[in-house]
PDB file of C-alpha atoms in Angstrom:
ATOM      1  CA  MET A 895       8.262   4.060   9.496  1.00  0.00           C
ATOM      2  CA  ASN A 896       7.689   6.264   6.476  1.00  0.00           C
ATOM      3  CA  LEU A 897       7.676   5.039   2.888  1.00  0.00           C
ATOM      4  CA  LEU A 898       9.146   8.206   1.368  1.00  0.00           C
ATOM      5  CA  PHE A 899      11.493   9.524   4.057  1.00  0.00           C
ATOM      6  CA  PRO A 900      14.272   8.604   3.872  1.00  0.00           C
ATOM      7  CA  LEU A 901      14.468   7.404   0.278  1.00  0.00           C
ATOM      8  CA  PRO A 902      17.516   5.495  -1.025  1.00  0.00           C
ATOM      9  CA  ASP A 903      19.363   6.833  -4.053  1.00  0.00           C
ATOM     10  CA  ALA A 904      18.297   4.803  -7.091  1.00  0.00           C
ATOM     11  CA  GLY A 905      20.605   6.646  -9.479  1.00  0.00           C
ATOM     12  CA  LEU A 906      22.753   3.612 -10.215  1.00  0.00           C
ATOM     13  CA  ALA A 907      20.150   0.869  -9.930  1.00  0.00           C
ATOM     14  CA  GLU A 908      16.630   0.250  -8.744  1.00  0.00           C
ATOM     15  CA  ARG A 909      16.435  -0.170  -4.967  1.00  0.00           C
ATOM     16  CA  VAL A 910      14.252  -2.799  -3.349  1.00  0.00           C
ATOM     17  CA  ASP A 911      13.484  -2.992   0.372  1.00  0.00           C
ATOM     18  CA  ALA A 912      11.386  -5.724   1.920  1.00  0.00           C
ATOM     19  CA  LEU A 913       9.094  -4.072   4.467  1.00  0.00           C
ATOM     20  CA  THR A 914       7.257  -7.117   5.739  1.00  0.00           C
ATOM     21  CA  THR A 915       7.323 -10.836   5.042  1.00  0.00           C
ATOM     22  CA  HIS A 916       4.791 -13.396   6.241  1.00  0.00           C
ATOM     23  CA  ALA A 917       3.595 -16.775   5.006  1.00  0.00           C
ATOM     24  CA  GLY A 918       2.236 -16.152   1.518  1.00  0.00           C
ATOM     25  CA  LEU A 919       2.910 -12.408   1.593  1.00  0.00           C
ATOM     26  CA  ARG A 920       5.822 -10.072   0.970  1.00  0.00           C
ATOM     27  CA  ILE A 921       5.566  -6.288   0.894  1.00  0.00           C
ATOM     28  CA  GLU A 922       8.327  -4.339  -0.786  1.00  0.00           C
ATOM     29  CA  ARG A 923       9.157  -0.747  -1.499  1.00  0.00           C
ATOM     30  CA  ILE A 924      10.820  -0.269  -4.876  1.00  0.00           C
ATOM     31  CA  VAL A 925      12.492   2.986  -5.859  1.00  0.00           C
ATOM     32  CA  SER A 926      13.217   3.646  -9.541  1.00  0.00           C
ATOM     33  CA  LEU A 927      14.963   6.598 -11.150  1.00  0.00           C
ATOM     34  CA  GLY A 928      14.548   6.302 -14.884  1.00  0.00           C
ATOM     35  CA  GLN A 929      14.985   2.520 -14.951  1.00  0.00           C
ATOM     36  CA  ALA A 930      12.808   0.419 -17.229  1.00  0.00           C
ATOM     37  CA  SER A 931      12.583  -3.248 -18.163  1.00  0.00           C
ATOM     38  CA  PRO A 932      15.240  -4.222 -20.730  1.00  0.00           C
ATOM     39  CA  PRO A 933      14.023  -4.257 -24.352  1.00  0.00           C
ATOM     40  CA  GLY A 934      12.013  -7.392 -25.035  1.00  0.00           C
ATOM     41  CA  PHE A 935      11.952  -8.402 -21.359  1.00  0.00           C
ATOM     42  CA  TRP A 936       8.693  -9.414 -19.694  1.00  0.00           C
ATOM     43  CA  TYR A 937       8.192 -10.197 -16.023  1.00  0.00           C
ATOM     44  CA  ASP A 938       6.584 -13.613 -15.635  1.00  0.00           C
ATOM     45  CA  GLN A 939       6.098 -14.145 -11.907  1.00  0.00           C
ATOM     46  CA  ALA A 940       4.747 -17.152 -10.067  1.00  0.00           C
ATOM     47  CA  GLU A 941       3.451 -14.712  -7.442  1.00  0.00           C
ATOM     48  CA  GLY A 942       0.537 -12.345  -7.773  1.00  0.00           C
ATOM     49  CA  GLU A 943       1.483  -8.688  -7.345  1.00  0.00           C
ATOM     50  CA  TRP A 944      -0.721  -5.862  -6.152  1.00  0.00           C
ATOM     51  CA  VAL A 945       1.187  -2.702  -6.915  1.00  0.00           C
ATOM     52  CA  LEU A 946       0.594   0.915  -5.916  1.00  0.00           C
ATOM     53  CA  LEU A 947       2.531   3.871  -7.264  1.00  0.00           C
ATOM     54  CA  LEU A 948       3.269   6.319  -4.456  1.00  0.00           C
ATOM     55  CA  ALA A 949       5.424   8.959  -6.138  1.00  0.00           C
ATOM     56  CA  GLY A 950       6.829   9.734  -9.570  1.00  0.00           C
ATOM     57  CA  ALA A 951       5.353   8.245 -12.729  1.00  0.00           C
ATOM     58  CA  ALA A 952       5.675   5.048 -14.737  1.00  0.00           C
ATOM     59  CA  SER A 953       4.403   3.394 -17.852  1.00  0.00           C
ATOM     60  CA  LEU A 954       3.438  -0.265 -17.582  1.00  0.00           C
ATOM     61  CA  ARG A 955       2.242  -2.683 -20.222  1.00  0.00           C
ATOM     62  CA  PHE A 956       0.870  -6.228 -20.361  1.00  0.00           C
ATOM     63  CA  ALA A 957       1.763  -8.768 -23.045  1.00  0.00           C
ATOM     64  CA  ASP A 958      -1.905  -9.654 -23.503  1.00  0.00           C
ATOM     65  CA  GLU A 959      -3.254  -6.119 -23.850  1.00  0.00           C
ATOM     66  CA  ALA A 960      -2.609  -3.230 -26.234  1.00  0.00           C
ATOM     67  CA  ASP A 961      -3.294  -0.508 -23.650  1.00  0.00           C
ATOM     68  CA  VAL A 962      -0.424   1.276 -21.966  1.00  0.00           C
ATOM     69  CA  TYR A 963      -0.951   2.177 -18.309  1.00  0.00           C
ATOM     70  CA  LEU A 964       0.513   5.536 -17.388  1.00  0.00           C
ATOM     71  CA  LEU A 965       0.630   5.348 -13.617  1.00  0.00           C
ATOM     72  CA  GLN A 966       0.391   8.432 -11.454  1.00  0.00           C
ATOM     73  CA  PRO A 967       0.685   8.631  -7.657  1.00  0.00           C
ATOM     74  CA  ARG A 968      -1.950   6.509  -5.858  1.00  0.00           C
ATOM     75  CA  ASP A 969      -2.757   4.475  -8.989  1.00  0.00           C
ATOM     76  CA  TRP A 970      -2.829   0.736  -8.359  1.00  0.00           C
ATOM     77  CA  LEU A 971      -3.029  -2.490 -10.337  1.00  0.00           C
ATOM     78  CA  ASP A 972      -3.440  -6.131  -9.420  1.00  0.00           C
ATOM     79  CA  ILE A 973      -1.220  -8.317 -11.591  1.00  0.00           C
ATOM     80  CA  ALA A 974      -2.221 -11.985 -11.657  1.00  0.00           C
ATOM     81  CA  PRO A 975       0.455 -14.704 -11.358  1.00  0.00           C
ATOM     82  CA  HIS A 976       2.179 -15.315 -14.693  1.00  0.00           C
ATOM     83  CA  ARG A 977       0.526 -12.360 -16.364  1.00  0.00           C
ATOM     84  CA  ARG A 978       3.432 -11.062 -18.415  1.00  0.00           C
ATOM     85  CA  HIS A 979       4.132  -7.379 -17.959  1.00  0.00           C
ATOM     86  CA  ARG A 980       6.927  -4.850 -18.301  1.00  0.00           C
ATOM     87  CA  VAL A 981       7.784  -1.325 -17.222  1.00  0.00           C
ATOM     88  CA  ASP A 982       8.454   0.723 -20.351  1.00  0.00           C
ATOM     89  CA  TRP A 983       9.438   3.911 -18.591  1.00  0.00           C
ATOM     90  CA  THR A 984       9.856   5.599 -15.225  1.00  0.00           C
ATOM     91  CA  ALA A 985      10.291   9.315 -14.643  1.00  0.00           C
ATOM     92  CA  PRO A 986      13.962  10.182 -15.239  1.00  0.00           C
ATOM     93  CA  GLU A 987      14.379  13.120 -12.881  1.00  0.00           C
ATOM     94  CA  THR A 988      12.229  12.323  -9.877  1.00  0.00           C
ATOM     95  CA  PRO A 989      12.126   9.057  -7.903  1.00  0.00           C
ATOM     96  CA  THR A 990       9.293   6.694  -8.670  1.00  0.00           C
ATOM     97  CA  VAL A 991       8.236   4.837  -5.541  1.00  0.00           C
ATOM     98  CA  TRP A 992       6.243   1.609  -5.756  1.00  0.00           C
ATOM     99  CA  LEU A 993       4.574  -0.385  -3.047  1.00  0.00           C
ATOM    100  CA  ALA A 994       4.458  -4.007  -4.178  1.00  0.00           C
ATOM    101  CA  VAL A 995       2.405  -6.606  -2.320  1.00  0.00           C
ATOM    102  CA  TYR A 996       3.354 -10.100  -3.528  1.00  0.00           C
ATOM    103  CA  TYR A 997       1.056 -12.972  -2.652  1.00  0.00           C
ATOM    104  CA  TRP A 998       1.128 -16.720  -3.321  1.00  0.00           C
TER     105      TRP A 998
ATOM    106  CA  MET B  58      -7.681   2.735 -10.417  1.00  0.00           C
ATOM    107  CA  ASN B  59      -6.685   5.525  -8.078  1.00  0.00           C
ATOM    108  CA  LEU B  60      -6.805   5.310  -4.294  1.00  0.00           C
ATOM    109  CA  LEU B  61      -7.688   8.963  -3.683  1.00  0.00           C
ATOM    110  CA  PHE B  62      -9.876   9.893  -6.654  1.00  0.00           C
ATOM    111  CA  PRO B  63     -12.750   9.522  -6.303  1.00  0.00           C
ATOM    112  CA  LEU B  64     -13.058   9.367  -2.541  1.00  0.00           C
ATOM    113  CA  PRO B  65     -16.332   8.395  -0.839  1.00  0.00           C
ATOM    114  CA  ASP B  66     -17.867  10.768   1.691  1.00  0.00           C
ATOM    115  CA  ALA B  67     -17.086   9.468   5.168  1.00  0.00           C
ATOM    116  CA  GLY B  68     -18.976  12.218   6.951  1.00  0.00           C
ATOM    117  CA  LEU B  69     -21.590   9.892   8.413  1.00  0.00           C
ATOM    118  CA  ALA B  70     -19.492   6.782   8.906  1.00  0.00           C
ATOM    119  CA  GLU B  71     -16.151   5.293   8.011  1.00  0.00           C
ATOM    120  CA  ARG B  72     -16.124   3.863   4.484  1.00  0.00           C
ATOM    121  CA  VAL B  73     -14.433   0.587   3.648  1.00  0.00           C
ATOM    122  CA  ASP B  74     -13.814  -0.699   0.121  1.00  0.00           C
ATOM    123  CA  ALA B  75     -12.221  -4.061  -0.615  1.00  0.00           C
ATOM    124  CA  LEU B  76      -9.741  -3.543  -3.446  1.00  0.00           C
ATOM    125  CA  THR B  77      -8.464  -7.080  -3.843  1.00  0.00           C
ATOM    126  CA  THR B  78      -9.127 -10.412  -2.187  1.00  0.00           C
ATOM    127  CA  HIS B  79      -7.090 -13.579  -2.605  1.00  0.00           C
ATOM    128  CA  ALA B  80      -6.433 -16.665  -0.512  1.00  0.00           C
ATOM    129  CA  GLY B  81      -4.887 -15.395   2.721  1.00  0.00           C
ATOM    130  CA  LEU B  82      -4.949 -11.733   1.663  1.00  0.00           C
ATOM    131  CA  ARG B  83      -7.427  -8.869   1.581  1.00  0.00           C
ATOM    132  CA  ILE B  84      -6.548  -5.295   0.663  1.00  0.00           C
ATOM    133  CA  GLU B  85      -8.910  -2.536   1.711  1.00  0.00           C
ATOM    134  CA  ARG B  86      -9.119   1.207   1.432  1.00  0.00           C
ATOM    135  CA  ILE B  87     -10.606   2.816   4.528  1.00  0.00           C
ATOM    136  CA  VAL B  88     -11.697   6.457   4.601  1.00  0.00           C
ATOM    137  CA  SER B  89     -12.217   8.157   7.961  1.00  0.00           C
ATOM    138  CA  LEU B  90     -13.394  11.672   8.699  1.00  0.00           C
ATOM    139  CA  GLY B  91     -12.958  12.301  12.379  1.00  0.00           C
ATOM    140  CA  GLN B  92     -14.014   8.806  13.440  1.00  0.00           C
ATOM    141  CA  ALA B  93     -12.164   7.041  16.227  1.00  0.00           C
ATOM    142  CA  SER B  94     -12.525   3.766  18.098  1.00  0.00           C
ATOM    143  CA  PRO B  95     -15.240   3.945  20.776  1.00  0.00           C
ATOM    144  CA  PRO B  96     -13.984   4.657  24.323  1.00  0.00           C
ATOM    145  CA  GLY B  97     -12.498   1.520  25.818  1.00  0.00           C
ATOM    146  CA  PHE B  98     -12.699  -0.405  22.549  1.00  0.00           C
ATOM    147  CA  TRP B  99      -9.674  -2.361  21.271  1.00  0.00           C
ATOM    148  CA  TYR B 100      -9.390  -4.121  17.952  1.00  0.00           C
ATOM    149  CA  ASP B 101      -8.382  -7.746  18.515  1.00  0.00           C
ATOM    150  CA  GLN B 102      -8.077  -9.307  15.069  1.00  0.00           C
ATOM    151  CA  ALA B 103      -7.287 -12.882  14.114  1.00  0.00           C
ATOM    152  CA  GLU B 104      -5.659 -11.466  10.968  1.00  0.00           C
ATOM    153  CA  GLY B 105      -2.387  -9.592  10.727  1.00  0.00           C
ATOM    154  CA  GLU B 106      -2.727  -6.077   9.340  1.00  0.00           C
ATOM    155  CA  TRP B 107      -0.117  -4.074   7.491  1.00  0.00           C
ATOM    156  CA  VAL B 108      -1.466  -0.549   7.368  1.00  0.00           C
ATOM    157  CA  LEU B 109      -0.300   2.530   5.455  1.00  0.00           C
ATOM    158  CA  LEU B 110      -1.690   6.004   5.932  1.00  0.00           C
ATOM    159  CA  LEU B 111      -2.089   7.718   2.560  1.00  0.00           C
ATOM    160  CA  ALA B 112      -3.732  11.017   3.444  1.00  0.00           C
ATOM    161  CA  GLY B 113      -4.919  12.879   6.513  1.00  0.00           C
ATOM    162  CA  ALA B 114      -3.638  12.060   9.987  1.00  0.00           C
ATOM    163  CA  ALA B 115      -4.434   9.608  12.749  1.00  0.00           C
ATOM    164  CA  SER B 116      -3.390   8.634  16.229  1.00  0.00           C
ATOM    165  CA  LEU B 117      -3.044   4.924  16.958  1.00  0.00           C
ATOM    166  CA  ARG B 118      -2.224   3.118  20.159  1.00  0.00           C
ATOM    167  CA  PHE B 119      -1.428  -0.433  21.265  1.00  0.00           C
ATOM    168  CA  ALA B 120      -2.663  -1.995  24.484  1.00  0.00           C
ATOM    169  CA  ASP B 121       0.824  -3.331  25.249  1.00  0.00           C
ATOM    170  CA  GLU B 122       2.736  -0.091  24.698  1.00  0.00           C
ATOM    171  CA  ALA B 123       2.640   3.382  26.216  1.00  0.00           C
ATOM    172  CA  ASP B 124       3.688   5.176  23.013  1.00  0.00           C
ATOM    173  CA  VAL B 125       1.111   6.902  20.862  1.00  0.00           C
ATOM    174  CA  TYR B 126       1.692   6.716  17.113  1.00  0.00           C
ATOM    175  CA  LEU B 127       0.787   9.906  15.307  1.00  0.00           C
ATOM    176  CA  LEU B 128       0.560   8.754  11.710  1.00  0.00           C
ATOM    177  CA  GLN B 129       1.264  11.085   8.817  1.00  0.00           C
ATOM    178  CA  PRO B 130       0.913  10.325   5.104  1.00  0.00           C
ATOM    179  CA  ARG B 131       3.122   7.404   3.985  1.00  0.00           C
ATOM    180  CA  ASP B 132       3.648   6.151   7.559  1.00  0.00           C
ATOM    181  CA  TRP B 133       3.091   2.421   7.929  1.00  0.00           C
ATOM    182  CA  LEU B 134       2.792  -0.153  10.695  1.00  0.00           C
ATOM    183  CA  ASP B 135       2.583  -3.924  10.773  1.00  0.00           C
ATOM    184  CA  ILE B 136       0.088  -5.079  13.395  1.00  0.00           C
ATOM    185  CA  ALA B 137       0.460  -8.697  14.456  1.00  0.00           C
ATOM    186  CA  PRO B 138      -2.622 -10.918  14.818  1.00  0.00           C
ATOM    187  CA  HIS B 139      -4.357 -10.339  18.160  1.00  0.00           C
ATOM    188  CA  ARG B 140      -2.211  -7.350  19.016  1.00  0.00           C
ATOM    189  CA  ARG B 141      -4.803  -5.115  20.597  1.00  0.00           C
ATOM    190  CA  HIS B 142      -4.899  -1.606  19.167  1.00  0.00           C
ATOM    191  CA  ARG B 143      -7.218   1.346  18.788  1.00  0.00           C
ATOM    192  CA  VAL B 144      -7.509   4.550  16.795  1.00  0.00           C
ATOM    193  CA  ASP B 145      -7.759   7.420  19.262  1.00  0.00           C
ATOM    194  CA  TRP B 146      -8.233  10.153  16.694  1.00  0.00           C
ATOM    195  CA  THR B 147      -8.435  10.954  13.004  1.00  0.00           C
ATOM    196  CA  ALA B 148      -8.287  14.398  11.445  1.00  0.00           C
ATOM    197  CA  PRO B 149     -11.740  15.989  11.726  1.00  0.00           C
ATOM    198  CA  GLU B 150     -11.703  18.241   8.665  1.00  0.00           C
ATOM    199  CA  THR B 151      -9.791  16.335   6.008  1.00  0.00           C
ATOM    200  CA  PRO B 152     -10.282  12.697   4.979  1.00  0.00           C
ATOM    201  CA  THR B 153      -7.860  10.171   6.399  1.00  0.00           C
ATOM    202  CA  VAL B 154      -7.204   7.417   3.886  1.00  0.00           C
ATOM    203  CA  TRP B 155      -5.769   4.075   4.987  1.00  0.00           C
ATOM    204  CA  LEU B 156      -4.506   1.190   2.933  1.00  0.00           C
ATOM    205  CA  ALA B 157      -4.973  -1.982   4.985  1.00  0.00           C
ATOM    206  CA  VAL B 158      -3.411  -5.282   3.923  1.00  0.00           C
ATOM    207  CA  TYR B 159      -4.895  -8.115   5.990  1.00  0.00           C
ATOM    208  CA  TYR B 160      -3.116 -11.458   5.951  1.00  0.00           C
ATOM    209  CA  TRP B 161      -3.768 -14.827   7.568  1.00  0.00           C
TER     210      TRP B 161
END
């Protein structure tokens, strides 16, 4: 199984595929094409999320931090449960592919 | 944090870095440079392992299956607990980088 081939078309909406689910763990591939979090929206998840950008580019921000994270391929972050965050931007013309490992 | 830059030198031995550890979850980066499992050796792990190849190339085999898996970048496998497996080969001249998500 390959994470980039084939890739679903995310032109209309972000595409999420669960790759693996076990007790306390879910691994997803997320494909974005220009999508971003709605204005003023913050993710506030009960689950922790370890996220790796595999292709494309994205800008991510935390509510508790002024820095903006411009993510390039192979950049990763570990987002603690309930740490509020949002995606300000994803590349508009090339797919951005995320690997998200949720744990609880 | 980037998974490929910087990369440790695995010329003398495989290099393993824990990226994240939580209850029931451990994420590691493993860098190989030509290493393989010793002849006759099979991994037999109590933990499940979801593994993604990020760079290089590797050949992986299961004790219960005749097929050989030639892994290319972005290929992934989910290895169940106690499913015996071995790495027959990794690319000798370019680093092979694995992302391993262990769960239990």
